Tab-separated table of C-alpha atoms (C1' of nucleotides) in Angstrom:
chain	number	residue	atom	x	y	z
A	1	MET	CA	-6.575	34.343	15.540
A	2	LEU	CA	-9.792	34.868	15.816
A	3	GLY	CA	-10.916	38.118	15.687
A	4	ASN	CA	-11.632	38.304	19.580
A	5	PRO	CA	-7.922	38.889	20.852
A	6	ILE	CA	-6.783	36.631	23.646
A	7	PRO	CA	-6.865	38.114	27.352
A	8	THR	CA	-3.830	36.174	28.901
A	9	ALA	CA	-4.385	34.021	32.295
A	10	PHE	CA	-2.961	35.111	35.724
A	11	HIS	CA	-3.149	38.961	34.763
A	12	VAL	CA	-3.116	40.581	37.874
A	13	SER	CA	-5.067	43.677	37.561
A	14	THR	CA	-4.350	47.393	38.370
A	15	ARG	CA	-4.999	47.140	42.241
A	16	GLY	CA	-2.339	44.609	42.315
A	17	GLU	CA	-0.012	46.421	40.557
A	18	TYR	CA	-0.788	49.965	41.485
A	19	GLY	CA	-1.089	48.407	45.308
A	20	MET	CA	2.252	46.849	45.543
A	21	ARG	CA	3.909	49.957	43.205
A	22	LEU	CA	2.668	51.797	47.097
A	23	MET	CA	3.034	49.076	49.293
A	24	VAL	CA	7.332	49.247	47.893
A	25	GLU	CA	7.008	53.648	48.131
A	26	LEU	CA	5.484	53.424	51.443
A	27	ALA	CA	8.725	50.652	52.422
A	28	ARG	CA	10.601	52.952	50.700
A	29	SER	CA	10.147	56.140	53.277
A	30	TRP	CA	10.441	53.824	55.842
A	31	GLY	CA	11.128	55.415	59.271
A	32	ARG	CA	11.096	59.175	58.065
A	33	GLY	CA	7.178	59.419	59.474
A	34	THR	CA	4.133	59.805	56.380
A	35	VAL	CA	3.716	60.395	52.875
A	36	SER	CA	1.001	61.106	51.169
A	37	LEU	CA	-0.994	59.744	48.912
A	38	HIS	CA	-0.492	62.598	46.402
A	39	ALA	CA	2.788	62.896	46.505
A	40	ILE	CA	2.419	58.693	45.718
A	41	ALA	CA	0.145	59.404	42.909
A	42	GLU	CA	2.155	61.799	41.569
A	43	ARG	CA	5.874	59.493	41.829
A	44	GLU	CA	4.338	56.510	40.444
A	45	ASP	CA	1.864	58.510	37.474
A	46	LEU	CA	-1.688	56.785	39.194
A	47	PRO	CA	-5.242	58.537	39.203
A	48	GLU	CA	-4.924	59.642	43.256
A	49	ALA	CA	-8.607	58.974	44.061
A	50	TYR	CA	-8.426	55.391	42.682
A	51	LEU	CA	-5.186	55.526	45.067
A	52	GLU	CA	-7.373	55.758	48.237
A	53	GLN	CA	-9.665	52.430	47.301
A	54	LEU	CA	-6.501	50.288	46.910
A	55	VAL	CA	-5.016	51.917	50.219
A	56	ALA	CA	-8.033	51.348	52.184
A	57	ALA	CA	-7.539	47.353	51.353
A	58	LEU	CA	-4.678	48.094	52.707
A	59	ARG	CA	-5.214	49.329	55.888
A	60	LYS	CA	-8.511	47.114	56.840
A	61	ALA	CA	-5.925	44.304	56.241
A	62	GLY	CA	-3.330	45.595	58.625
A	63	LEU	CA	-0.731	46.549	56.467
A	64	VAL	CA	-0.867	50.383	56.889
A	65	THR	CA	-2.330	52.968	59.097
A	66	GLY	CA	-2.969	55.957	58.381
A	67	LYS	CA	-3.059	59.646	60.044
A	68	ARG	CA	-5.278	62.541	59.607
A	69	GLY	CA	-5.213	66.204	58.637
A	70	ALA	CA	-2.468	68.534	57.022
A	71	GLY	CA	0.417	66.588	57.271
A	72	GLY	CA	-0.832	63.717	57.316
A	73	GLY	CA	-0.150	60.364	55.319
A	74	TYR	CA	0.545	56.641	55.402
A	75	LEU	CA	2.859	54.414	56.527
A	76	LEU	CA	3.252	50.736	56.625
A	77	ALA	CA	1.937	48.995	59.562
A	78	ARG	CA	5.063	46.804	60.278
A	79	GLU	CA	8.756	46.932	59.142
A	80	PRO	CA	9.094	46.004	55.253
A	81	ALA	CA	10.535	42.944	55.585
A	82	GLY	CA	7.526	41.677	57.615
A	83	ILE	CA	5.714	42.228	55.146
A	84	THR	CA	4.939	39.940	51.914
A	85	ALA	CA	4.288	40.608	48.538
A	86	GLY	CA	1.836	37.641	49.429
A	87	ASP	CA	0.051	40.279	51.726
A	88	VAL	CA	0.075	43.018	49.335
A	89	VAL	CA	-1.509	40.722	47.089
A	90	ARG	CA	-4.734	39.106	49.093
A	91	ALA	CA	-5.310	42.425	51.011
A	92	LEU	CA	-6.129	44.433	47.601
A	93	GLU	CA	-6.975	41.169	45.184
A	94	GLY	CA	-8.012	38.223	47.830
A	95	PRO	CA	-7.187	34.988	48.414
A	96	ILE	CA	-4.576	32.579	46.529
A	97	GLU	CA	-7.345	30.244	45.039
A	98	PRO	CA	-7.169	29.101	41.320
A	99	GLN	CA	-10.035	26.741	42.218
A	100	ILE	CA	-12.859	26.736	45.272
A	101	CYS	CA	-11.722	22.987	45.780
A	102	THR	CA	-8.192	24.703	46.659
A	103	ALA	CA	-8.662	27.805	49.323
A	104	GLU	CA	-5.902	29.137	51.103
A	105	GLY	CA	-6.640	27.396	54.975
A	106	ASP	CA	-9.801	25.725	55.153
A	107	PRO	CA	-10.288	21.958	54.229
A	108	VAL	CA	-12.493	22.462	52.053
A	109	VAL	CA	-15.371	20.278	50.942
A	110	ASN	CA	-17.668	22.322	48.603
A	111	CYS	CA	-16.178	19.852	45.324
A	112	VAL	CA	-18.338	17.205	45.041
A	113	ARG	CA	-16.415	15.501	42.555
A	114	GLN	CA	-13.230	15.658	44.757
A	115	GLN	CA	-13.039	11.522	45.008
A	116	ASP	CA	-12.056	10.795	41.207
A	117	CYS	CA	-11.185	14.815	40.676
A	118	GLY	CA	-7.905	14.653	37.977
A	119	THR	CA	-7.887	18.127	37.565
A	120	HIS	CA	-7.780	19.046	41.181
A	121	GLU	CA	-3.742	18.065	41.281
A	122	VAL	CA	-3.361	20.843	38.905
A	123	TRP	CA	-5.005	23.445	41.009
A	124	ALA	CA	-3.758	22.668	44.355
A	125	LYS	CA	-0.353	22.969	42.838
A	126	LEU	CA	-0.310	25.791	40.979
A	127	GLN	CA	-1.911	27.411	44.482
A	128	LYS	CA	0.920	26.122	46.537
A	129	SER	CA	3.893	27.388	43.138
A	130	ILE	CA	2.137	30.777	43.345
A	131	ALA	CA	1.237	31.488	47.507
A	132	THR	CA	5.114	29.819	47.870
A	133	ALA	CA	6.301	32.176	45.537
A	134	LEU	CA	4.509	35.492	46.607
A	135	ASP	CA	5.610	34.961	50.802
A	136	SER	CA	8.844	34.503	49.200
A	137	MET	CA	9.349	37.936	49.157
A	138	THR	CA	9.563	40.797	51.183
A	139	LEU	CA	8.971	44.545	50.618
A	140	ALA	CA	12.691	44.925	52.193
A	141	GLU	CA	13.592	42.953	49.140
A	142	LEU	CA	11.882	45.004	46.658
A	143	VAL	CA	13.714	47.642	48.157
A	144	MET	CA	16.798	47.223	47.208
A	145	THR	CA	17.176	50.243	43.450
A	146	LYS	CA	19.157	53.167	43.129
A	147	ARG	CA	15.647	55.447	43.467
A	148	PRO	CA	16.353	57.421	46.418
A	149	ALA	CA	12.692	57.799	49.124
A	150	LEU	CA	10.010	60.714	48.665
A	151	ALA	CA	10.198	63.476	50.748
A	152	THR	CA	7.872	62.669	54.351
A	153	THR	CA	6.081	64.834	56.227
B	1	MET	CA	-22.357	25.677	38.497
B	2	LEU	CA	-21.118	28.160	41.487
B	3	GLY	CA	-22.791	31.377	40.521
B	4	ASN	CA	-20.703	33.118	42.693
B	5	PRO	CA	-16.959	33.706	42.071
B	6	ILE	CA	-15.789	35.601	45.352
B	7	PRO	CA	-13.514	37.469	43.711
B	8	THR	CA	-10.565	35.296	44.414
B	9	ALA	CA	-7.162	35.939	43.113
B	10	PHE	CA	-4.915	34.103	40.373
B	11	HIS	CA	-8.431	32.348	39.651
B	12	VAL	CA	-8.857	29.832	36.446
B	13	SER	CA	-12.221	30.419	34.608
B	14	THR	CA	-14.122	27.998	34.073
B	15	ARG	CA	-12.752	27.548	29.956
B	16	GLY	CA	-9.555	26.793	32.220
B	17	GLU	CA	-11.146	24.188	34.937
B	18	TYR	CA	-13.446	22.938	32.287
B	19	GLY	CA	-10.903	22.599	29.194
B	20	MET	CA	-8.651	20.928	31.658
B	21	ARG	CA	-11.647	18.220	31.899
B	22	LEU	CA	-11.860	17.770	29.199
B	23	MET	CA	-8.270	16.771	28.484
B	24	VAL	CA	-8.092	14.680	31.611
B	25	GLU	CA	-11.249	12.364	29.691
B	26	LEU	CA	-9.698	12.143	26.494
B	27	ALA	CA	-6.106	11.335	28.028
B	28	ARG	CA	-8.161	8.350	29.727
B	29	SER	CA	-9.671	7.291	26.102
B	30	TRP	CA	-6.097	7.686	24.569
B	31	GLY	CA	-5.566	5.125	21.862
B	32	ARG	CA	-9.070	3.616	21.848
B	33	GLY	CA	-10.382	6.588	19.363
B	34	THR	CA	-12.024	9.350	19.224
B	35	VAL	CA	-14.827	10.646	21.751
B	36	SER	CA	-17.554	12.908	21.644
B	37	LEU	CA	-18.042	15.962	23.291
B	38	HIS	CA	-21.541	14.530	24.379
B	39	ALA	CA	-19.575	11.815	25.901
B	40	ILE	CA	-18.254	14.040	27.495
B	41	ALA	CA	-20.513	16.631	28.524
B	42	GLU	CA	-22.270	13.907	30.119
B	43	ARG	CA	-19.494	12.434	31.758
B	44	GLU	CA	-18.785	15.849	33.109
B	45	ASP	CA	-22.056	17.499	33.415
B	46	LEU	CA	-20.742	20.754	31.663
B	47	PRO	CA	-22.609	22.299	29.273
B	48	GLU	CA	-22.161	20.649	25.479
B	49	ALA	CA	-22.860	23.951	23.326
B	50	TYR	CA	-19.906	25.446	25.880
B	51	LEU	CA	-17.465	22.747	25.288
B	52	GLU	CA	-17.326	23.262	21.684
B	53	GLN	CA	-16.215	27.327	22.105
B	54	LEU	CA	-13.588	25.309	23.831
B	55	VAL	CA	-12.385	22.797	22.022
B	56	ALA	CA	-12.159	24.870	18.918
B	57	ALA	CA	-9.378	27.025	20.600
B	58	LEU	CA	-7.011	23.694	21.461
B	59	ARG	CA	-7.644	22.403	17.928
B	60	LYS	CA	-6.674	25.384	16.975
B	61	ALA	CA	-3.632	25.223	19.726
B	62	GLY	CA	-3.096	21.873	17.669
B	63	LEU	CA	-3.968	19.712	21.039
B	64	VAL	CA	-6.618	17.823	19.895
B	65	THR	CA	-7.867	17.185	16.840
B	66	GLY	CA	-11.140	16.513	15.088
B	67	LYS	CA	-13.306	14.403	13.486
B	68	ARG	CA	-16.803	14.790	11.713
B	69	GLY	CA	-19.371	12.853	10.945
B	70	ALA	CA	-21.343	9.664	12.848
B	71	GLY	CA	-19.012	8.096	15.026
B	72	GLY	CA	-16.411	10.770	15.017
B	73	GLY	CA	-15.791	13.076	18.278
B	74	TYR	CA	-12.251	13.701	19.734
B	75	LEU	CA	-8.871	12.853	19.962
B	76	LEU	CA	-5.553	14.299	21.722
B	77	ALA	CA	-3.268	14.884	18.635
B	78	ARG	CA	0.166	12.591	20.539
B	79	GLU	CA	0.263	10.818	23.881
B	80	PRO	CA	-0.501	11.917	26.981
B	81	ALA	CA	2.964	12.818	27.703
B	82	GLY	CA	3.898	15.351	25.126
B	83	ILE	CA	0.189	17.873	26.824
B	84	THR	CA	0.545	19.199	29.844
B	85	ALA	CA	-1.152	21.357	32.190
B	86	GLY	CA	0.443	24.177	30.813
B	87	ASP	CA	0.146	23.965	27.661
B	88	VAL	CA	-3.969	23.560	28.168
B	89	VAL	CA	-4.297	26.780	30.253
B	90	ARG	CA	-2.129	28.766	27.462
B	91	ALA	CA	-4.992	27.345	24.934
B	92	LEU	CA	-7.531	28.687	26.576
B	93	GLU	CA	-7.027	31.359	28.905
B	94	GLY	CA	-3.419	32.984	26.989
B	95	PRO	CA	-0.421	33.165	27.853
B	96	ILE	CA	0.892	33.336	31.217
B	97	GLU	CA	1.435	37.232	31.983
B	98	PRO	CA	0.823	38.762	35.236
B	99	GLN	CA	1.698	41.843	34.152
B	100	ILE	CA	2.670	42.814	30.628
B	101	CYS	CA	6.063	43.845	31.471
B	102	THR	CA	6.625	39.820	32.187
B	103	ALA	CA	4.994	38.164	28.707
B	104	GLU	CA	6.457	34.663	27.789
B	105	GLY	CA	9.477	34.843	25.750
B	106	ASP	CA	8.632	38.042	24.314
B	107	PRO	CA	11.863	40.726	25.148
B	108	VAL	CA	8.542	43.669	25.835
B	109	VAL	CA	9.728	46.930	26.332
B	110	ASN	CA	6.690	47.989	26.884
B	111	CYS	CA	7.746	49.650	30.385
B	112	VAL	CA	8.189	52.663	30.501
B	113	ARG	CA	9.676	52.682	34.216
B	114	GLN	CA	11.765	49.084	34.072
B	115	GLN	CA	14.817	49.914	34.815
B	116	ASP	CA	14.055	51.638	38.553
B	117	CYS	CA	10.625	49.589	38.588
B	118	GLY	CA	10.639	47.966	42.026
B	119	THR	CA	7.733	45.883	41.248
B	120	HIS	CA	8.691	44.324	38.519
B	121	GLU	CA	10.483	41.355	40.615
B	122	VAL	CA	7.394	40.276	41.736
B	123	TRP	CA	5.794	39.586	38.905
B	124	ALA	CA	8.525	38.053	36.929
B	125	LYS	CA	9.573	35.553	39.424
B	126	LEU	CA	5.532	34.750	39.614
B	127	GLN	CA	5.359	34.395	36.129
B	128	LYS	CA	8.165	31.925	35.887
B	129	SER	CA	6.885	29.909	39.072
B	130	ILE	CA	2.804	29.451	37.884
B	131	ALA	CA	4.896	28.388	34.150
B	132	THR	CA	6.488	25.631	36.462
B	133	ALA	CA	4.409	24.146	37.806
B	134	LEU	CA	2.243	24.267	35.152
B	135	ASP	CA	4.635	22.634	33.205
B	136	SER	CA	5.083	20.508	35.018
B	137	MET	CA	2.070	17.913	35.062
B	138	THR	CA	1.963	16.344	32.056
B	139	LEU	CA	-2.103	14.621	31.598
B	140	ALA	CA	-0.548	11.144	31.465
B	141	GLU	CA	-0.084	11.764	35.125
B	142	LEU	CA	-3.229	13.357	35.598
B	143	VAL	CA	-4.648	10.270	34.944
B	144	MET	CA	-3.812	7.894	37.355
B	145	THR	CA	-7.297	7.765	38.805
B	146	LYS	CA	-8.952	4.306	39.237
B	147	ARG	CA	-11.963	5.912	37.401
B	148	PRO	CA	-12.848	3.809	33.880
B	149	ALA	CA	-12.183	5.012	30.599
B	150	LEU	CA	-15.175	6.401	28.750
B	151	ALA	CA	-16.849	4.238	25.579
B	152	THR	CA	-15.147	4.651	22.396
B	153	THR	CA	-16.651	4.848	18.992
C	1	DT	C1'	-10.511	80.877	64.477
C	2	DA	C1'	-10.678	80.171	60.251
C	3	DC	C1'	-7.822	77.460	56.396
C	4	DA	C1'	-5.747	74.021	54.155
C	5	DA	C1'	-4.371	69.768	54.101
C	6	DT	C1'	-5.162	65.162	54.027
C	7	DT	C1'	-7.253	60.784	55.203
C	8	DC	C1'	-11.981	58.306	55.601
C	9	DC	C1'	-16.912	56.826	53.175
C	10	DG	C1'	-19.964	56.131	49.540
C	11	DA	C1'	-22.369	55.995	45.544
C	12	DC	C1'	-21.627	55.749	40.665
C	13	DC	C1'	-20.344	54.461	35.794
C	14	DA	C1'	-18.381	52.919	31.196
C	15	DA	C1'	-16.229	49.201	29.379
C	16	DG	C1'	-15.372	44.957	29.062
C	17	DG	C1'	-14.658	40.247	30.111
C	18	DT	C1'	-17.678	36.025	32.017
C	19	DG	C1'	-20.200	32.054	30.702
C	20	DC	C1'	-22.819	30.483	28.952
C	21	DT	C1'	-27.187	29.609	24.423
C	22	DC	C1'	-28.913	29.449	19.509
C	23	DG	C1'	-29.298	28.605	14.311
C	24	DG	C1'	-27.445	25.943	11.016
C	25	DA	C1'	-23.494	24.766	7.842
C	26	DA	C1'	-19.997	20.853	6.505
C	27	DA	C1'	-18.487	16.136	6.717
C	28	DT	C1'	-19.466	11.295	7.997
C	29	DC	C1'	-21.026	6.705	8.814
C	30	DC	C1'	-25.481	3.783	8.375
D	1	DG	C1'	-31.540	9.587	3.176
D	2	DG	C1'	-31.403	10.895	7.567
D	3	DA	C1'	-28.676	10.625	12.187
D	4	DT	C1'	-24.689	11.730	14.356
D	5	DT	C1'	-20.955	15.347	14.747
D	6	DT	C1'	-17.965	18.458	14.469
D	7	DC	C1'	-17.493	23.672	12.488
D	8	DC	C1'	-18.744	28.613	13.424
D	9	DG	C1'	-20.715	32.908	14.112
D	10	DA	C1'	-23.754	35.760	16.349
D	11	DG	C1'	-25.739	37.348	20.895
D	12	DC	C1'	-26.507	38.317	25.294
D	13	DA	C1'	-27.326	38.562	30.289
D	14	DC	C1'	-24.352	39.987	34.067
D	15	DC	C1'	-20.273	40.807	36.904
D	16	DT	C1'	-15.496	42.849	37.546
D	17	DT	C1'	-12.615	46.412	36.128
D	18	DG	C1'	-10.588	51.021	36.582
D	19	DG	C1'	-12.060	54.487	37.908
D	20	DT	C1'	-15.063	59.357	39.188
D	21	DC	C1'	-17.501	62.535	42.100
D	22	DG	C1'	-18.944	64.448	46.541
D	23	DG	C1'	-18.334	65.455	50.771
D	24	DA	C1'	-17.432	64.678	55.244
D	25	DA	C1'	-13.700	64.082	59.855
D	26	DT	C1'	-9.863	65.205	61.581
D	27	DT	C1'	-5.375	67.414	61.898
D	28	DG	C1'	-1.859	71.372	61.941
D	29	DT	C1'	-0.592	75.746	60.862
D	30	DA	C1'	-1.004	81.248	60.143
DNA sequence: TACAATTCCGACCAAGGTGCTCGGAAATCC
DNA sequence: GGATTTCCGAGCACCTTGGTCGGAATTGTA
């Protein structure tokens, strides 16, 4: 059409994408000790230094725990069945809020137009739909492929 | 507007937000002739020059038609019940694609990892959920508020 | 003890997207 | 002819994205 390529809607950034792959790898190795970022970066062909940033966010969100030093690495903070795709996305990309007037949890009052706003319904319904979809998938379910787990330390 | 968009996931930009409001206004005036951008900008308190950009995308998508000259303006290209929130979002923000491997319609082959990719399921399910939610709402339904229609020309 | 592995931390940077503004051409009505 | 309004493209400041880099702190092993 125009000279500018139309971007895509609801695109999840590399933070969400890489982070999800990282978490699935960790889930594969669940119960076998820690896995180093180096191993994950190699296996998934991702920039290791960048993964450090992402895993920091996951740790702060209480989804993974790290162990320093030689033979160290990361592991899930709880069992794969207890972590949802929603948990991962929220930790890396923030709360699911199509619009400020549809913030998760809070009874937000930011919007002055609330009363007769015909569009509020759209974003509220959308928010609920996204959250429901992501919260309905656990890491345990995503691991159901034939790929073997990474070597643990 | 709010100059501080906190990092939130799945945030729809002002293109989608303003565009949706614009379309709801047009839906309110359906059957009464054209409405000028000036009137809409005033009513919704939005920058008129910016709306021009958005309405251009809506016109190219075949959702609205414009009439030039004095007394001109825009009107929906078809009845409000025949236009969904998904139509509007796609026209303004592009196709609904959480990841390139989950493009709408196309049998995409971009992803080399497809075979044993544990995360593909997440984005595919998410895409379907978003599309279903947005495609299930029509402009006719969104107009169900007590607010009066704009004066038409 | 030395050393390598590994997490942890903060700064920095290029490229591109967001959210507009501006000036002007073309059509249409009075 | 003049006012109105759509149509069109360029430009611009700011922010986010997608990383890199250097260096600390911690821990297992030779």
